[in-house]
């Protein structure tokens, strides 16, 4: 055994441990301070569908107010789970909670609409032709009944496109997702078979296909897989140069997921708690797979020893997002909220309380 | 003097308390898994292992597809890894036990096992997946790229150095006189390896394989990135699938229902028990070998 | 004669074949290294190392949040695991055969093989849920659970290696037991223990699975251990499964940093190892 001098070793160990311990103490102190000092950080998690918009909004908000909003896009299912477990200040979801889910929460939970988005059907074919699709074709592809791209049904609808003899690679989400909810909610409305066999939810029992994590993962898989087809928030397809299909809506028009078509889809009666599904819209020029996306917060903000400052900071953020924040939506292909909906959202935010008292007067 | 005696006592108490804490953590770990999975266990029981439903909408959960996926990837990776493991074992255990080549090889294999699995997954995603897809297109298969086979290749690559280093140690334990006796009978080196060394170090090789299997069963990130995350029993080796670990990684933070979450933990409990058993068995064999020498 | 030469040829063929297989088995590793270096160096610059991520679709931005996060996660994990690990290791070496040490040895061996994702679940239930939020601390705890058995094991083995006469000599000189351990046994086995610790640190620095639902991630700069924190492996995972080329490039850059860090730890370990 070759040895360093004993003293040396002890010295090294001592220096190391003192250094580490010091850092530990320091970080502990900082932790304590942060709970009493001014709130500088809010934590949110959930939907990947509006992540592009949120990351822009929160970046601007940080520059303007210094408030850090840490948002992790873990999927709408995750947003619902984590707000239920109270591990985040707000959850984000593109699926509103069902009455049954609301009962599972032991405190009233509020939905605040943030923007509208469209779920696009994107695909990977040679030369990326522009395709038309009907609800029936989409359902059959996702039920595994149409297996090849040169299927007569697809060909008949798109006579100008030369389809290769290529298998359709169905891609869906592997995680709990509001995009999935919007998509299957649509399929349930257009197909009885889907409604009875598969149902709707943030995760469903897919009859076939590959799973990608998040809108990012699905886009990535479709992009990498020849013959792939997937459903993603329209911005993800656009940013990656993937084509999107025009879809036949209830009135029989083929509509592409443009902003105006999304806004039109939302032109219906909206309840005061804003929980509404706008898929398969009646509007004649509306895109049929559109959806609101919401932030979820507790109505009573005094839980888990949260400070009033924190609740105030959260309310300020929400207020900013439905007003000033809206200007960033269109550039990123999300439809901003209609003034009518902003009014509803304002009322919801005003009902947020701390110790039973309204935070916003 | 009295003070010193007290210190000795205190010191020993510190030792015992700290060690007990470790024991407590271990026991509590196990209990937590059981408690959190109770509702799923009582609802599904053993049917959990034979059902192929994984349906969060209707709250029906069965783990068969993931169990099949886990077993397929693990054993396929063992199969792929075996010839290479064997080669490294013999090369490092007999041909080059000392010197430059042995050092370089040993260092390389050590480095391989320290590369984080997420980096290997990254490489798999951008090199191996396109390569496998190219192969699938050439042979007219569904061009998934991702899937059981791709995951097994990466796993094999990750477990080779681990299994080889354990097996190689066992080979080096073969007594010199045993080998020399064989040589003196006119045996070639290969014959000595095949007829003396391998039978002698058999249990070490088995231990290496077992411990590598334990590792393959629980590997998460690499698999999650390239397996395709599909909830079906794979139709063939190129199908996408899911393993127990990858399904937990994908769904744990977002399981919305209590039963859903509980079922994921049930899966974790199963994975924990299997890997614990395999590891203990592997370590037990290794210990027996050590005692024999 | 003929038979002998056949046997000799067989002997040589096998040797050649096995060496060939061994060389082939290192090819993927060299490929990974090549990819990581080639794609990694291209994105590493000052901005990458020192700035925060930008919103998707905007150019530039860096990974300082992950760099700091990984540093903090490793440091806290080490602080938790090293003292407990060394003390437990000493106990196992000093009292090798009682009920406590035998059960702890089994626990430690099981822990060495527990899939890291399961450790993450435990950290979620023990820390994230009771604390009410994700935190760096819960991530560190999960990493510490992975590090702990490695330190226990290397300590136990190293302490056992210290010749019994050294301890006896010290005891017979009237040095109390605890001082013999602290001043003689532990220093004598220190470089061995450190080797084990460094190997363990190299391993946890790349761990991703247990951080998915503990450290969670943070796109801002954070050094508070009671808050969520980003980490390099998490960033690699998130970036690599995204559809953005700019993010893929970042994933390679981060991989490069981690691999370099692990190589340095490896070299350090080898230097220490030679000292034993």
mmCIF file with all atom_site columns, C-alpha atoms in Angstrom, chain C residues 26-118:
data_model
loop_
_atom_site.group_PDB
_atom_site.id
_atom_site.type_symbol
_atom_site.label_atom_id
_atom_site.label_alt_id
_atom_site.label_comp_id
_atom_site.label_asym_id
_atom_site.label_entity_id
_atom_site.label_seq_id
_atom_site.pdbx_PDB_ins_code
_atom_site.Cartn_x
_atom_site.Cartn_y
_atom_site.Cartn_z
_atom_site.occupancy
_atom_site.B_iso_or_equiv
_atom_site.pdbx_formal_charge
_atom_site.auth_seq_id
_atom_site.auth_comp_id
_atom_site.auth_asym_id
_atom_site.auth_atom_id
_atom_site.pdbx_PDB_model_num
ATOM 1  C CA . UNK C 1 26  ? -16.236 -1.367  -28.038 1.00 0.00 ? 26  UNK C CA 1
ATOM 2  C CA . UNK C 1 27  ? -17.372 0.044   -31.387 1.00 0.00 ? 27  UNK C CA 1
ATOM 3  C CA . UNK C 1 28  ? -20.720 1.452   -30.166 1.00 0.00 ? 28  UNK C CA 1
ATOM 4  C CA . UNK C 1 29  ? -18.870 3.128   -27.339 1.00 0.00 ? 29  UNK C CA 1
ATOM 5  C CA . UNK C 1 30  ? -16.420 4.774   -29.703 1.00 0.00 ? 30  UNK C CA 1
ATOM 6  C CA . UNK C 1 31  ? -19.344 5.807   -31.906 1.00 0.00 ? 31  UNK C CA 1
ATOM 7  C CA . UNK C 1 32  ? -21.131 7.385   -28.952 1.00 0.00 ? 32  UNK C CA 1
ATOM 8  C CA . UNK C 1 33  ? -17.990 9.205   -27.956 1.00 0.00 ? 33  UNK C CA 1
ATOM 9  C CA . UNK C 1 34  ? -17.512 10.367  -31.524 1.00 0.00 ? 34  UNK C CA 1
ATOM 10 C CA . UNK C 1 35  ? -21.094 11.632  -31.816 1.00 0.00 ? 35  UNK C CA 1
ATOM 11 C CA . UNK C 1 36  ? -21.041 13.326  -28.449 1.00 0.00 ? 36  UNK C CA 1
ATOM 12 C CA . UNK C 1 37  ? -17.765 15.083  -29.165 1.00 0.00 ? 37  UNK C CA 1
ATOM 13 C CA . UNK C 1 38  ? -18.574 16.011  -32.757 1.00 0.00 ? 38  UNK C CA 1
ATOM 14 C CA . UNK C 1 39  ? -22.103 17.302  -32.074 1.00 0.00 ? 39  UNK C CA 1
ATOM 15 C CA . UNK C 1 40  ? -21.322 18.556  -28.606 1.00 0.00 ? 40  UNK C CA 1
ATOM 16 C CA . UNK C 1 41  ? -18.348 20.794  -29.291 1.00 0.00 ? 41  UNK C CA 1
ATOM 17 C CA . UNK C 1 42  ? -20.289 22.540  -32.057 1.00 0.00 ? 42  UNK C CA 1
ATOM 18 C CA . UNK C 1 43  ? -22.782 24.068  -29.608 1.00 0.00 ? 43  UNK C CA 1
ATOM 19 C CA . UNK C 1 44  ? -20.554 24.771  -26.646 1.00 0.00 ? 44  UNK C CA 1
ATOM 20 C CA . UNK C 1 45  ? -19.730 28.413  -26.242 1.00 0.00 ? 45  UNK C CA 1
ATOM 21 C CA . UNK C 1 46  ? -19.855 31.035  -23.556 1.00 0.00 ? 46  UNK C CA 1
ATOM 22 C CA . UNK C 1 47  ? -23.540 31.791  -24.045 1.00 0.00 ? 47  UNK C CA 1
ATOM 23 C CA . UNK C 1 48  ? -24.424 28.081  -23.857 1.00 0.00 ? 48  UNK C CA 1
ATOM 24 C CA . UNK C 1 49  ? -22.637 27.738  -20.543 1.00 0.00 ? 49  UNK C CA 1
ATOM 25 C CA . UNK C 1 50  ? -23.764 30.951  -18.894 1.00 0.00 ? 50  UNK C CA 1
ATOM 26 C CA . UNK C 1 51  ? -27.271 31.858  -19.997 1.00 0.00 ? 51  UNK C CA 1
ATOM 27 C CA . UNK C 1 52  ? -30.780 30.616  -19.359 1.00 0.00 ? 52  UNK C CA 1
ATOM 28 C CA . UNK C 1 53  ? -32.910 28.814  -21.961 1.00 0.00 ? 53  UNK C CA 1
ATOM 29 C CA . UNK C 1 54  ? -34.900 30.978  -24.341 1.00 0.00 ? 54  UNK C CA 1
ATOM 30 C CA . UNK C 1 55  ? -38.560 30.342  -25.276 1.00 0.00 ? 55  UNK C CA 1
ATOM 31 C CA . UNK C 1 56  ? -39.036 27.748  -27.987 1.00 0.00 ? 56  UNK C CA 1
ATOM 32 C CA . UNK C 1 57  ? -38.383 29.008  -31.467 1.00 0.00 ? 57  UNK C CA 1
ATOM 33 C CA . UNK C 1 58  ? -35.996 31.790  -30.436 1.00 0.00 ? 58  UNK C CA 1
ATOM 34 C CA . UNK C 1 59  ? -32.307 31.344  -31.119 1.00 0.00 ? 59  UNK C CA 1
ATOM 35 C CA . UNK C 1 60  ? -29.569 31.137  -28.537 1.00 0.00 ? 60  UNK C CA 1
ATOM 36 C CA . UNK C 1 61  ? -29.957 30.550  -24.856 1.00 0.00 ? 61  UNK C CA 1
ATOM 37 C CA . UNK C 1 62  ? -28.056 28.189  -22.657 1.00 0.00 ? 62  UNK C CA 1
ATOM 38 C CA . UNK C 1 63  ? -28.198 25.659  -19.890 1.00 0.00 ? 63  UNK C CA 1
ATOM 39 C CA . UNK C 1 64  ? -26.839 27.436  -16.824 1.00 0.00 ? 64  UNK C CA 1
ATOM 40 C CA . UNK C 1 65  ? -29.967 26.376  -14.904 1.00 0.00 ? 65  UNK C CA 1
ATOM 41 C CA . UNK C 1 66  ? -29.154 22.708  -15.501 1.00 0.00 ? 66  UNK C CA 1
ATOM 42 C CA . UNK C 1 67  ? -25.481 23.149  -14.768 1.00 0.00 ? 67  UNK C CA 1
ATOM 43 C CA . UNK C 1 68  ? -26.144 24.767  -11.391 1.00 0.00 ? 68  UNK C CA 1
ATOM 44 C CA . UNK C 1 69  ? -28.974 22.326  -10.696 1.00 0.00 ? 69  UNK C CA 1
ATOM 45 C CA . UNK C 1 70  ? -26.899 19.230  -11.303 1.00 0.00 ? 70  UNK C CA 1
ATOM 46 C CA . UNK C 1 71  ? -24.118 20.676  -9.157  1.00 0.00 ? 71  UNK C CA 1
ATOM 47 C CA . UNK C 1 72  ? -26.480 21.314  -6.257  1.00 0.00 ? 72  UNK C CA 1
ATOM 48 C CA . UNK C 1 73  ? -28.198 17.933  -6.603  1.00 0.00 ? 73  UNK C CA 1
ATOM 49 C CA . UNK C 1 74  ? -24.878 16.107  -6.498  1.00 0.00 ? 74  UNK C CA 1
ATOM 50 C CA . UNK C 1 75  ? -23.497 18.124  -3.581  1.00 0.00 ? 75  UNK C CA 1
ATOM 51 C CA . UNK C 1 76  ? -26.557 17.625  -1.391  1.00 0.00 ? 76  UNK C CA 1
ATOM 52 C CA . UNK C 1 77  ? -26.778 13.938  -2.295  1.00 0.00 ? 77  UNK C CA 1
ATOM 53 C CA . UNK C 1 78  ? -23.127 13.533  -1.336  1.00 0.00 ? 78  UNK C CA 1
ATOM 54 C CA . UNK C 1 79  ? -23.651 15.365  1.950   1.00 0.00 ? 79  UNK C CA 1
ATOM 55 C CA . UNK C 1 80  ? -26.505 13.034  2.822   1.00 0.00 ? 80  UNK C CA 1
ATOM 56 C CA . UNK C 1 81  ? -24.921 9.799   1.665   1.00 0.00 ? 81  UNK C CA 1
ATOM 57 C CA . UNK C 1 82  ? -21.254 10.093  2.656   1.00 0.00 ? 82  UNK C CA 1
ATOM 58 C CA . UNK C 1 83  ? -21.496 10.322  6.464   1.00 0.00 ? 83  UNK C CA 1
ATOM 59 C CA . UNK C 1 84  ? -24.261 7.728   6.720   1.00 0.00 ? 84  UNK C CA 1
ATOM 60 C CA . UNK C 1 85  ? -22.476 5.487   4.252   1.00 0.00 ? 85  UNK C CA 1
ATOM 61 C CA . UNK C 1 86  ? -19.107 5.655   5.960   1.00 0.00 ? 86  UNK C CA 1
ATOM 62 C CA . UNK C 1 87  ? -20.521 5.126   9.454   1.00 0.00 ? 87  UNK C CA 1
ATOM 63 C CA . UNK C 1 88  ? -22.627 2.189   8.299   1.00 0.00 ? 88  UNK C CA 1
ATOM 64 C CA . UNK C 1 89  ? -19.680 0.747   6.390   1.00 0.00 ? 89  UNK C CA 1
ATOM 65 C CA . UNK C 1 90  ? -17.497 0.955   9.481   1.00 0.00 ? 90  UNK C CA 1
ATOM 66 C CA . UNK C 1 91  ? -20.177 -0.763  11.540  1.00 0.00 ? 91  UNK C CA 1
ATOM 67 C CA . UNK C 1 92  ? -20.495 -3.570  9.011   1.00 0.00 ? 92  UNK C CA 1
ATOM 68 C CA . UNK C 1 93  ? -16.731 -4.080  8.988   1.00 0.00 ? 93  UNK C CA 1
ATOM 69 C CA . UNK C 1 94  ? -16.386 -3.933  12.757  1.00 0.00 ? 94  UNK C CA 1
ATOM 70 C CA . UNK C 1 95  ? -19.398 -6.072  13.644  1.00 0.00 ? 95  UNK C CA 1
ATOM 71 C CA . UNK C 1 96  ? -19.637 -8.277  10.600  1.00 0.00 ? 96  UNK C CA 1
ATOM 72 C CA . UNK C 1 97  ? -21.892 -11.020 11.895  1.00 0.00 ? 97  UNK C CA 1
ATOM 73 C CA . UNK C 1 98  ? -24.720 -9.819  14.082  1.00 0.00 ? 98  UNK C CA 1
ATOM 74 C CA . UNK C 1 99  ? -28.363 -9.570  13.091  1.00 0.00 ? 99  UNK C CA 1
ATOM 75 C CA . UNK C 1 100 ? -28.257 -5.850  12.394  1.00 0.00 ? 100 UNK C CA 1
ATOM 76 C CA . UNK C 1 101 ? -25.242 -5.957  10.130  1.00 0.00 ? 101 UNK C CA 1
ATOM 77 C CA . UNK C 1 102 ? -26.466 -8.972  8.228   1.00 0.00 ? 102 UNK C CA 1
ATOM 78 C CA . UNK C 1 103 ? -29.841 -7.389  7.545   1.00 0.00 ? 103 UNK C CA 1
ATOM 79 C CA . UNK C 1 104 ? -28.289 -4.059  6.608   1.00 0.00 ? 104 UNK C CA 1
ATOM 80 C CA . UNK C 1 105 ? -25.956 -5.846  4.228   1.00 0.00 ? 105 UNK C CA 1
ATOM 81 C CA . UNK C 1 106 ? -28.939 -7.432  2.508   1.00 0.00 ? 106 UNK C CA 1
ATOM 82 C CA . UNK C 1 107 ? -30.750 -4.088  2.353   1.00 0.00 ? 107 UNK C CA 1
ATOM 83 C CA . UNK C 1 108 ? -27.674 -2.446  0.891   1.00 0.00 ? 108 UNK C CA 1
ATOM 84 C CA . UNK C 1 109 ? -27.263 -5.175  -1.692  1.00 0.00 ? 109 UNK C CA 1
ATOM 85 C CA . UNK C 1 110 ? -30.905 -4.902  -2.719  1.00 0.00 ? 110 UNK C CA 1
ATOM 86 C CA . UNK C 1 111 ? -30.540 -1.150  -2.993  1.00 0.00 ? 111 UNK C CA 1
ATOM 87 C CA . UNK C 1 112 ? -27.598 -1.512  -5.326  1.00 0.00 ? 112 UNK C CA 1
ATOM 88 C CA . UNK C 1 113 ? -29.842 -3.228  -7.805  1.00 0.00 ? 113 UNK C CA 1
ATOM 89 C CA . UNK C 1 114 ? -33.086 -1.299  -7.311  1.00 0.00 ? 114 UNK C CA 1
ATOM 90 C CA . UNK C 1 115 ? -34.109 0.379   -10.558 1.00 0.00 ? 115 UNK C CA 1
ATOM 91 C CA . UNK C 1 116 ? -33.561 4.077   -10.081 1.00 0.00 ? 116 UNK C CA 1
ATOM 92 C CA . UNK C 1 117 ? -37.093 4.877   -11.227 1.00 0.00 ? 117 UNK C CA 1
ATOM 93 C CA . UNK C 1 118 ? -38.453 3.047   -8.178  1.00 0.00 ? 118 UNK C CA 1
#
